[in-house]
Amino acid sequence: MAGLTHIYCGDGKGKTTAALGLAVRCAGSGRRVLLLQFFKDGKSSEFSALARVPGVTVIPQTRSFGFSWTLSPAEKEEARTYYAGLLEEAFARAGDFDLLVLDEPTAALDPLAESWFYEKYHQISAGKTSVFISHRLASTSFCDRILLIENGVVCEEGTHAQLIARKGKYYSLFETQAAYYREEGEQGGANANEKNVAAQTV
């Protein structure tokens, strides 16, 4: 499925496992894989193992932040700066790889920082197969294929429009998170432009 963006989303376990399984299959067929994990400190066992697989490159990191809503304004800015550096490195190197896997790249980003990320991600992923792992659903509208994973099992699959029309689990999660984004945008936006950017991410 070359040239498509896949997103593995939902609460609970299974998202990273599914994405890394795809990475192993890709490397096994002679393709090059670039992996970047954001929500852990770079010491996770699965990424340590994959770093030893021929054809797989793991971008190392030494820091980890909590979810954006647990961070102070100063910590949010620190996380944004740190993750922006990691993303810039991934974006700069992505052209040398056949598959790009980003694990929770927006977990510590506020809506404004997310908006910047999605623009960059859309640019570098054009014509390339990429996997995006996230518990946030603001990213799903630009993806070609969405897998909603619950307790390790795919419970819904399709495009954003298809899953919204179905009004199932995905629809409920998306609407719940959209309400949070609108609230955060209203509280944190210093002007109308910032509020508009926050609204666009959902």
PDB file of C-alpha atoms in Angstrom:
ATOM      1  CA  MET A   1       0.000   0.000   0.000  1.00  0.00           C
ATOM      2  CA  ALA A   2       2.706   2.453  -1.037  1.00  0.00           C
ATOM      3  CA  GLY A   3       1.990   6.156  -0.805  1.00  0.00           C
ATOM      4  CA  LEU A   4      -0.696   5.800   1.872  1.00  0.00           C
ATOM      5  CA  THR A   5      -0.852   7.164   5.395  1.00  0.00           C
ATOM      6  CA  HIS A   6      -2.142   4.703   7.982  1.00  0.00           C
ATOM      7  CA  ILE A   7      -3.165   5.732  11.488  1.00  0.00           C
ATOM      8  CA  TYR A   8      -3.494   3.297  14.377  1.00  0.00           C
ATOM      9  CA  CYS A   9      -5.599   4.956  17.047  1.00  0.00           C
ATOM     10  CA  GLY A  10      -7.783   4.236  20.067  1.00  0.00           C
ATOM     11  CA  ASP A  11      -7.468   3.669  23.799  1.00  0.00           C
ATOM     12  CA  GLY A  12      -5.511   0.811  25.324  1.00  0.00           C
ATOM     13  CA  LYS A  13      -2.870  -1.510  23.927  1.00  0.00           C
ATOM     14  CA  GLY A  14      -2.175  -2.788  20.447  1.00  0.00           C
ATOM     15  CA  LYS A  15      -1.382   0.309  18.369  1.00  0.00           C
ATOM     16  CA  THR A  16       2.418   0.238  18.640  1.00  0.00           C
ATOM     17  CA  THR A  17       2.513  -3.560  18.341  1.00  0.00           C
ATOM     18  CA  ALA A  18       0.539  -3.478  15.091  1.00  0.00           C
ATOM     19  CA  ALA A  19       2.682  -0.707  13.597  1.00  0.00           C
ATOM     20  CA  LEU A  20       5.961  -2.358  14.517  1.00  0.00           C
ATOM     21  CA  GLY A  21       4.759  -5.624  13.016  1.00  0.00           C
ATOM     22  CA  LEU A  22       4.296  -3.771   9.728  1.00  0.00           C
ATOM     23  CA  ALA A  23       7.802  -2.303  10.114  1.00  0.00           C
ATOM     24  CA  VAL A  24       9.314  -5.778  10.493  1.00  0.00           C
ATOM     25  CA  ARG A  25       7.479  -7.051   7.416  1.00  0.00           C
ATOM     26  CA  CYS A  26       8.641  -4.030   5.442  1.00  0.00           C
ATOM     27  CA  ALA A  27      12.281  -4.510   6.491  1.00  0.00           C
ATOM     28  CA  GLY A  28      12.029  -8.223   5.753  1.00  0.00           C
ATOM     29  CA  SER A  29      11.105  -7.453   2.150  1.00  0.00           C
ATOM     30  CA  GLY A  30      14.223  -5.325   1.698  1.00  0.00           C
ATOM     31  CA  ARG A  31      12.695  -1.911   2.313  1.00  0.00           C
ATOM     32  CA  ARG A  32      14.111   0.781   4.580  1.00  0.00           C
ATOM     33  CA  VAL A  33      12.233   1.834   7.726  1.00  0.00           C
ATOM     34  CA  LEU A  34      12.638   4.945   9.888  1.00  0.00           C
ATOM     35  CA  LEU A  35      11.170   4.816  13.417  1.00  0.00           C
ATOM     36  CA  LEU A  36      10.683   7.590  15.941  1.00  0.00           C
ATOM     37  CA  GLN A  37       8.968   7.063  19.295  1.00  0.00           C
ATOM     38  CA  PHE A  38       7.977  10.187  21.242  1.00  0.00           C
ATOM     39  CA  PHE A  39       6.150   9.172  24.382  1.00  0.00           C
ATOM     40  CA  LYS A  40       8.911   7.031  25.842  1.00  0.00           C
ATOM     41  CA  ASP A  41      12.502   7.811  26.742  1.00  0.00           C
ATOM     42  CA  GLY A  42      14.024   5.737  23.960  1.00  0.00           C
ATOM     43  CA  LYS A  43      14.583   2.666  26.117  1.00  0.00           C
ATOM     44  CA  SER A  44      11.466   0.693  25.197  1.00  0.00           C
ATOM     45  CA  SER A  45      12.196  -2.980  24.563  1.00  0.00           C
ATOM     46  CA  GLU A  46      10.410  -3.126  21.217  1.00  0.00           C
ATOM     47  CA  PHE A  47      12.405  -0.275  19.724  1.00  0.00           C
ATOM     48  CA  SER A  48      15.666  -1.608  21.139  1.00  0.00           C
ATOM     49  CA  ALA A  49      14.988  -4.908  19.362  1.00  0.00           C
ATOM     50  CA  LEU A  50      14.019  -3.246  16.086  1.00  0.00           C
ATOM     51  CA  ALA A  51      17.192  -1.167  16.123  1.00  0.00           C
ATOM     52  CA  ARG A  52      19.076  -4.455  15.565  1.00  0.00           C
ATOM     53  CA  VAL A  53      17.028  -5.388  12.498  1.00  0.00           C
ATOM     54  CA  PRO A  54      18.811  -4.753   9.173  1.00  0.00           C
ATOM     55  CA  GLY A  55      17.056  -2.012   7.229  1.00  0.00           C
ATOM     56  CA  VAL A  56      15.516  -0.389  10.311  1.00  0.00           C
ATOM     57  CA  THR A  57      16.803   2.934  11.678  1.00  0.00           C
ATOM     58  CA  VAL A  58      15.623   4.235  15.049  1.00  0.00           C
ATOM     59  CA  ILE A  59      16.070   7.916  15.871  1.00  0.00           C
ATOM     60  CA  PRO A  60      17.215   7.965  19.516  1.00  0.00           C
ATOM     61  CA  GLN A  61      15.851  10.312  22.133  1.00  0.00           C
ATOM     62  CA  THR A  62      16.637  10.873  25.786  1.00  0.00           C
ATOM     63  CA  ARG A  63      13.614  12.739  27.125  1.00  0.00           C
ATOM     64  CA  SER A  64       9.940  12.046  27.670  1.00  0.00           C
ATOM     65  CA  PHE A  65       7.025  14.333  28.551  1.00  0.00           C
ATOM     66  CA  GLY A  66       3.536  13.590  29.841  1.00  0.00           C
ATOM     67  CA  PHE A  67       0.270  14.296  28.054  1.00  0.00           C
ATOM     68  CA  SER A  68      -0.232  17.952  27.125  1.00  0.00           C
ATOM     69  CA  TRP A  69      -3.040  18.486  29.637  1.00  0.00           C
ATOM     70  CA  THR A  70      -0.760  17.455  32.519  1.00  0.00           C
ATOM     71  CA  LEU A  71       1.949  19.993  31.618  1.00  0.00           C
ATOM     72  CA  SER A  72       2.425  23.555  32.809  1.00  0.00           C
ATOM     73  CA  PRO A  73       2.705  26.320  30.166  1.00  0.00           C
ATOM     74  CA  ALA A  74       6.504  26.291  30.573  1.00  0.00           C
ATOM     75  CA  GLU A  75       6.631  22.494  30.193  1.00  0.00           C
ATOM     76  CA  LYS A  76       4.406  22.638  27.104  1.00  0.00           C
ATOM     77  CA  GLU A  77       6.791  25.094  25.476  1.00  0.00           C
ATOM     78  CA  GLU A  78       9.769  22.932  26.430  1.00  0.00           C
ATOM     79  CA  ALA A  79       8.081  19.831  24.996  1.00  0.00           C
ATOM     80  CA  ARG A  80       7.142  21.678  21.829  1.00  0.00           C
ATOM     81  CA  THR A  81      10.723  22.822  21.262  1.00  0.00           C
ATOM     82  CA  TYR A  82      12.193  19.392  21.973  1.00  0.00           C
ATOM     83  CA  TYR A  83       9.727  17.461  19.823  1.00  0.00           C
ATOM     84  CA  ALA A  84       9.994  19.998  17.014  1.00  0.00           C
ATOM     85  CA  GLY A  85      13.705  19.177  16.851  1.00  0.00           C
ATOM     86  CA  LEU A  86      12.984  15.443  16.651  1.00  0.00           C
ATOM     87  CA  LEU A  87      10.348  15.975  13.987  1.00  0.00           C
ATOM     88  CA  GLU A  88      12.633  18.162  11.920  1.00  0.00           C
ATOM     89  CA  GLU A  89      15.258  15.397  12.004  1.00  0.00           C
ATOM     90  CA  ALA A  90      12.682  12.792  10.979  1.00  0.00           C
ATOM     91  CA  PHE A  91      11.355  15.004   8.199  1.00  0.00           C
ATOM     92  CA  ALA A  92      14.890  15.725   6.938  1.00  0.00           C
ATOM     93  CA  ARG A  93      15.772  12.012   6.793  1.00  0.00           C
ATOM     94  CA  ALA A  94      12.417  10.655   5.594  1.00  0.00           C
ATOM     95  CA  GLY A  95      13.349  10.857   1.918  1.00  0.00           C
ATOM     96  CA  ASP A  96      15.910   8.073   2.371  1.00  0.00           C
ATOM     97  CA  PHE A  97      13.332   5.573   3.665  1.00  0.00           C
ATOM     98  CA  ASP A  98      10.389   3.592   2.299  1.00  0.00           C
ATOM     99  CA  LEU A  99       8.337   3.508   5.514  1.00  0.00           C
ATOM    100  CA  LEU A 100       8.070   6.154   8.233  1.00  0.00           C
ATOM    101  CA  VAL A 101       6.671   5.168  11.653  1.00  0.00           C
ATOM    102  CA  LEU A 102       5.883   7.919  14.183  1.00  0.00           C
ATOM    103  CA  ASP A 103       4.682   6.721  17.599  1.00  0.00           C
ATOM    104  CA  GLU A 104       2.618   9.316  19.541  1.00  0.00           C
ATOM    105  CA  PRO A 105       4.278  12.393  17.996  1.00  0.00           C
ATOM    106  CA  THR A 106       1.574  14.792  19.227  1.00  0.00           C
ATOM    107  CA  ALA A 107       0.995  13.498  22.769  1.00  0.00           C
ATOM    108  CA  ALA A 108       2.689  16.474  24.444  1.00  0.00           C
ATOM    109  CA  LEU A 109       1.733  19.108  21.856  1.00  0.00           C
ATOM    110  CA  ASP A 110      -0.999  21.699  22.237  1.00  0.00           C
ATOM    111  CA  PRO A 111      -3.462  22.313  19.363  1.00  0.00           C
ATOM    112  CA  LEU A 112      -1.358  25.105  17.834  1.00  0.00           C
ATOM    113  CA  ALA A 113       1.782  22.960  17.759  1.00  0.00           C
ATOM    114  CA  GLU A 114      -0.247  20.073  16.347  1.00  0.00           C
ATOM    115  CA  SER A 115      -1.416  22.245  13.471  1.00  0.00           C
ATOM    116  CA  TRP A 116       2.218  22.894  12.508  1.00  0.00           C
ATOM    117  CA  PHE A 117       3.021  19.193  12.778  1.00  0.00           C
ATOM    118  CA  TYR A 118       0.175  18.057  10.526  1.00  0.00           C
ATOM    119  CA  GLU A 119       1.215  20.494   7.793  1.00  0.00           C
ATOM    120  CA  LYS A 120       4.803  19.225   7.864  1.00  0.00           C
ATOM    121  CA  TYR A 121       3.754  15.587   8.092  1.00  0.00           C
ATOM    122  CA  HIS A 122       1.441  15.905   5.099  1.00  0.00           C
ATOM    123  CA  GLN A 123       4.277  17.391   3.039  1.00  0.00           C
ATOM    124  CA  ILE A 124       6.923  14.762   3.784  1.00  0.00           C
ATOM    125  CA  SER A 125       4.586  11.764   3.635  1.00  0.00           C
ATOM    126  CA  ALA A 126       3.427  12.481   0.060  1.00  0.00           C
ATOM    127  CA  GLY A 127       4.108   9.425  -2.100  1.00  0.00           C
ATOM    128  CA  LYS A 128       5.474   7.497   0.868  1.00  0.00           C
ATOM    129  CA  THR A 129       3.929   4.815   3.076  1.00  0.00           C
ATOM    130  CA  SER A 130       3.743   6.059   6.657  1.00  0.00           C
ATOM    131  CA  VAL A 131       2.264   4.860   9.933  1.00  0.00           C
ATOM    132  CA  PHE A 132       1.047   7.306  12.528  1.00  0.00           C
ATOM    133  CA  ILE A 133       0.274   6.015  16.030  1.00  0.00           C
ATOM    134  CA  SER A 134      -1.878   8.218  18.233  1.00  0.00           C
ATOM    135  CA  HIS A 135      -4.497   8.274  20.957  1.00  0.00           C
ATOM    136  CA  ARG A 136      -5.584  11.658  19.539  1.00  0.00           C
ATOM    137  CA  LEU A 137      -8.015  11.744  16.644  1.00  0.00           C
ATOM    138  CA  ALA A 138      -7.321  15.278  15.387  1.00  0.00           C
ATOM    139  CA  SER A 139      -4.857  13.723  12.958  1.00  0.00           C
ATOM    140  CA  THR A 140      -7.174  11.233  11.320  1.00  0.00           C
ATOM    141  CA  SER A 141      -8.947  13.351   8.698  1.00  0.00           C
ATOM    142  CA  PHE A 142      -5.915  13.391   6.356  1.00  0.00           C
ATOM    143  CA  CYS A 143      -5.182   9.659   6.655  1.00  0.00           C
ATOM    144  CA  ASP A 144      -6.018   7.189   3.901  1.00  0.00           C
ATOM    145  CA  ARG A 145      -6.796   4.315   6.242  1.00  0.00           C
ATOM    146  CA  ILE A 146      -7.791   4.337   9.926  1.00  0.00           C
ATOM    147  CA  LEU A 147      -7.624   1.338  12.241  1.00  0.00           C
ATOM    148  CA  LEU A 148      -9.349   1.851  15.598  1.00  0.00           C
ATOM    149  CA  ILE A 149      -7.762  -0.596  18.043  1.00  0.00           C
ATOM    150  CA  GLU A 150      -9.359  -1.450  21.373  1.00  0.00           C
ATOM    151  CA  ASN A 151      -7.662  -3.861  23.777  1.00  0.00           C
ATOM    152  CA  GLY A 152      -5.437  -5.174  21.000  1.00  0.00           C
ATOM    153  CA  VAL A 153      -8.294  -5.820  18.563  1.00  0.00           C
ATOM    154  CA  VAL A 154      -9.266  -3.814  15.458  1.00  0.00           C
ATOM    155  CA  CYS A 155     -12.857  -2.799  16.171  1.00  0.00           C
ATOM    156  CA  GLU A 156     -13.398  -0.322  13.300  1.00  0.00           C
ATOM    157  CA  GLU A 157     -11.650   0.357   9.994  1.00  0.00           C
ATOM    158  CA  GLY A 158     -12.144   2.847   7.168  1.00  0.00           C
ATOM    159  CA  THR A 159     -11.610   6.479   6.199  1.00  0.00           C
ATOM    160  CA  HIS A 160     -12.471   9.362   8.495  1.00  0.00           C
ATOM    161  CA  ALA A 161     -15.657  10.118   6.575  1.00  0.00           C
ATOM    162  CA  GLN A 162     -16.759   6.481   6.588  1.00  0.00           C
ATOM    163  CA  LEU A 163     -16.223   6.061  10.328  1.00  0.00           C
ATOM    164  CA  ILE A 164     -17.949   9.334  11.187  1.00  0.00           C
ATOM    165  CA  ALA A 165     -20.962   8.322   9.088  1.00  0.00           C
ATOM    166  CA  ARG A 166     -21.065   4.968  10.882  1.00  0.00           C
ATOM    167  CA  LYS A 167     -21.541   6.759  14.246  1.00  0.00           C
ATOM    168  CA  GLY A 168     -19.847   3.994  16.227  1.00  0.00           C
ATOM    169  CA  LYS A 169     -16.938   3.967  18.692  1.00  0.00           C
ATOM    170  CA  TYR A 170     -14.736   6.150  16.482  1.00  0.00           C
ATOM    171  CA  TYR A 171     -17.466   8.760  16.116  1.00  0.00           C
ATOM    172  CA  SER A 172     -17.944   8.924  19.903  1.00  0.00           C
ATOM    173  CA  LEU A 173     -14.204   9.274  20.582  1.00  0.00           C
ATOM    174  CA  PHE A 174     -13.779  11.913  17.884  1.00  0.00           C
ATOM    175  CA  GLU A 175     -16.638  14.057  19.170  1.00  0.00           C
ATOM    176  CA  THR A 176     -15.393  13.793  22.760  1.00  0.00           C
ATOM    177  CA  GLN A 177     -11.888  14.893  21.796  1.00  0.00           C
ATOM    178  CA  ALA A 178     -13.168  17.658  19.512  1.00  0.00           C
ATOM    179  CA  ALA A 179     -14.981  19.191  22.483  1.00  0.00           C
ATOM    180  CA  TYR A 180     -11.713  19.198  24.464  1.00  0.00           C
ATOM    181  CA  TYR A 181      -9.828  20.880  21.616  1.00  0.00           C
ATOM    182  CA  ARG A 182     -12.447  23.607  21.279  1.00  0.00           C
ATOM    183  CA  GLU A 183     -12.310  24.257  25.021  1.00  0.00           C
ATOM    184  CA  GLU A 184      -8.509  24.368  25.089  1.00  0.00           C
ATOM    185  CA  GLY A 185      -8.446  26.631  22.059  1.00  0.00           C
ATOM    186  CA  GLU A 186     -10.852  29.066  23.709  1.00  0.00           C
ATOM    187  CA  GLN A 187      -8.905  29.110  26.975  1.00  0.00           C
ATOM    188  CA  GLY A 188      -5.408  29.295  25.498  1.00  0.00           C
ATOM    189  CA  GLY A 189      -5.914  31.348  22.333  1.00  0.00           C
ATOM    190  CA  ALA A 190      -4.678  34.896  22.696  1.00  0.00           C
ATOM    191  CA  ASN A 191      -6.660  36.037  19.668  1.00  0.00           C
ATOM    192  CA  ALA A 192      -9.193  34.890  17.093  1.00  0.00           C
ATOM    193  CA  ASN A 193      -6.529  33.575  14.733  1.00  0.00           C
ATOM    194  CA  GLU A 194      -5.188  31.174  17.364  1.00  0.00           C
ATOM    195  CA  LYS A 195      -8.721  29.962  18.067  1.00  0.00           C
ATOM    196  CA  ASN A 196      -9.281  29.315  14.365  1.00  0.00           C
ATOM    197  CA  VAL A 197      -6.085  27.263  14.071  1.00  0.00           C
ATOM    198  CA  ALA A 198      -7.094  25.198  17.122  1.00  0.00           C
ATOM    199  CA  ALA A 199     -10.529  24.563  15.637  1.00  0.00           C
ATOM    200  CA  GLN A 200      -9.063  23.470  12.314  1.00  0.00           C
ATOM    201  CA  THR A 201      -7.126  20.630  13.959  1.00  0.00           C
ATOM    202  CA  VAL A 202     -10.407  18.842  14.660  1.00  0.00           C
TER     203      VAL A 202
END
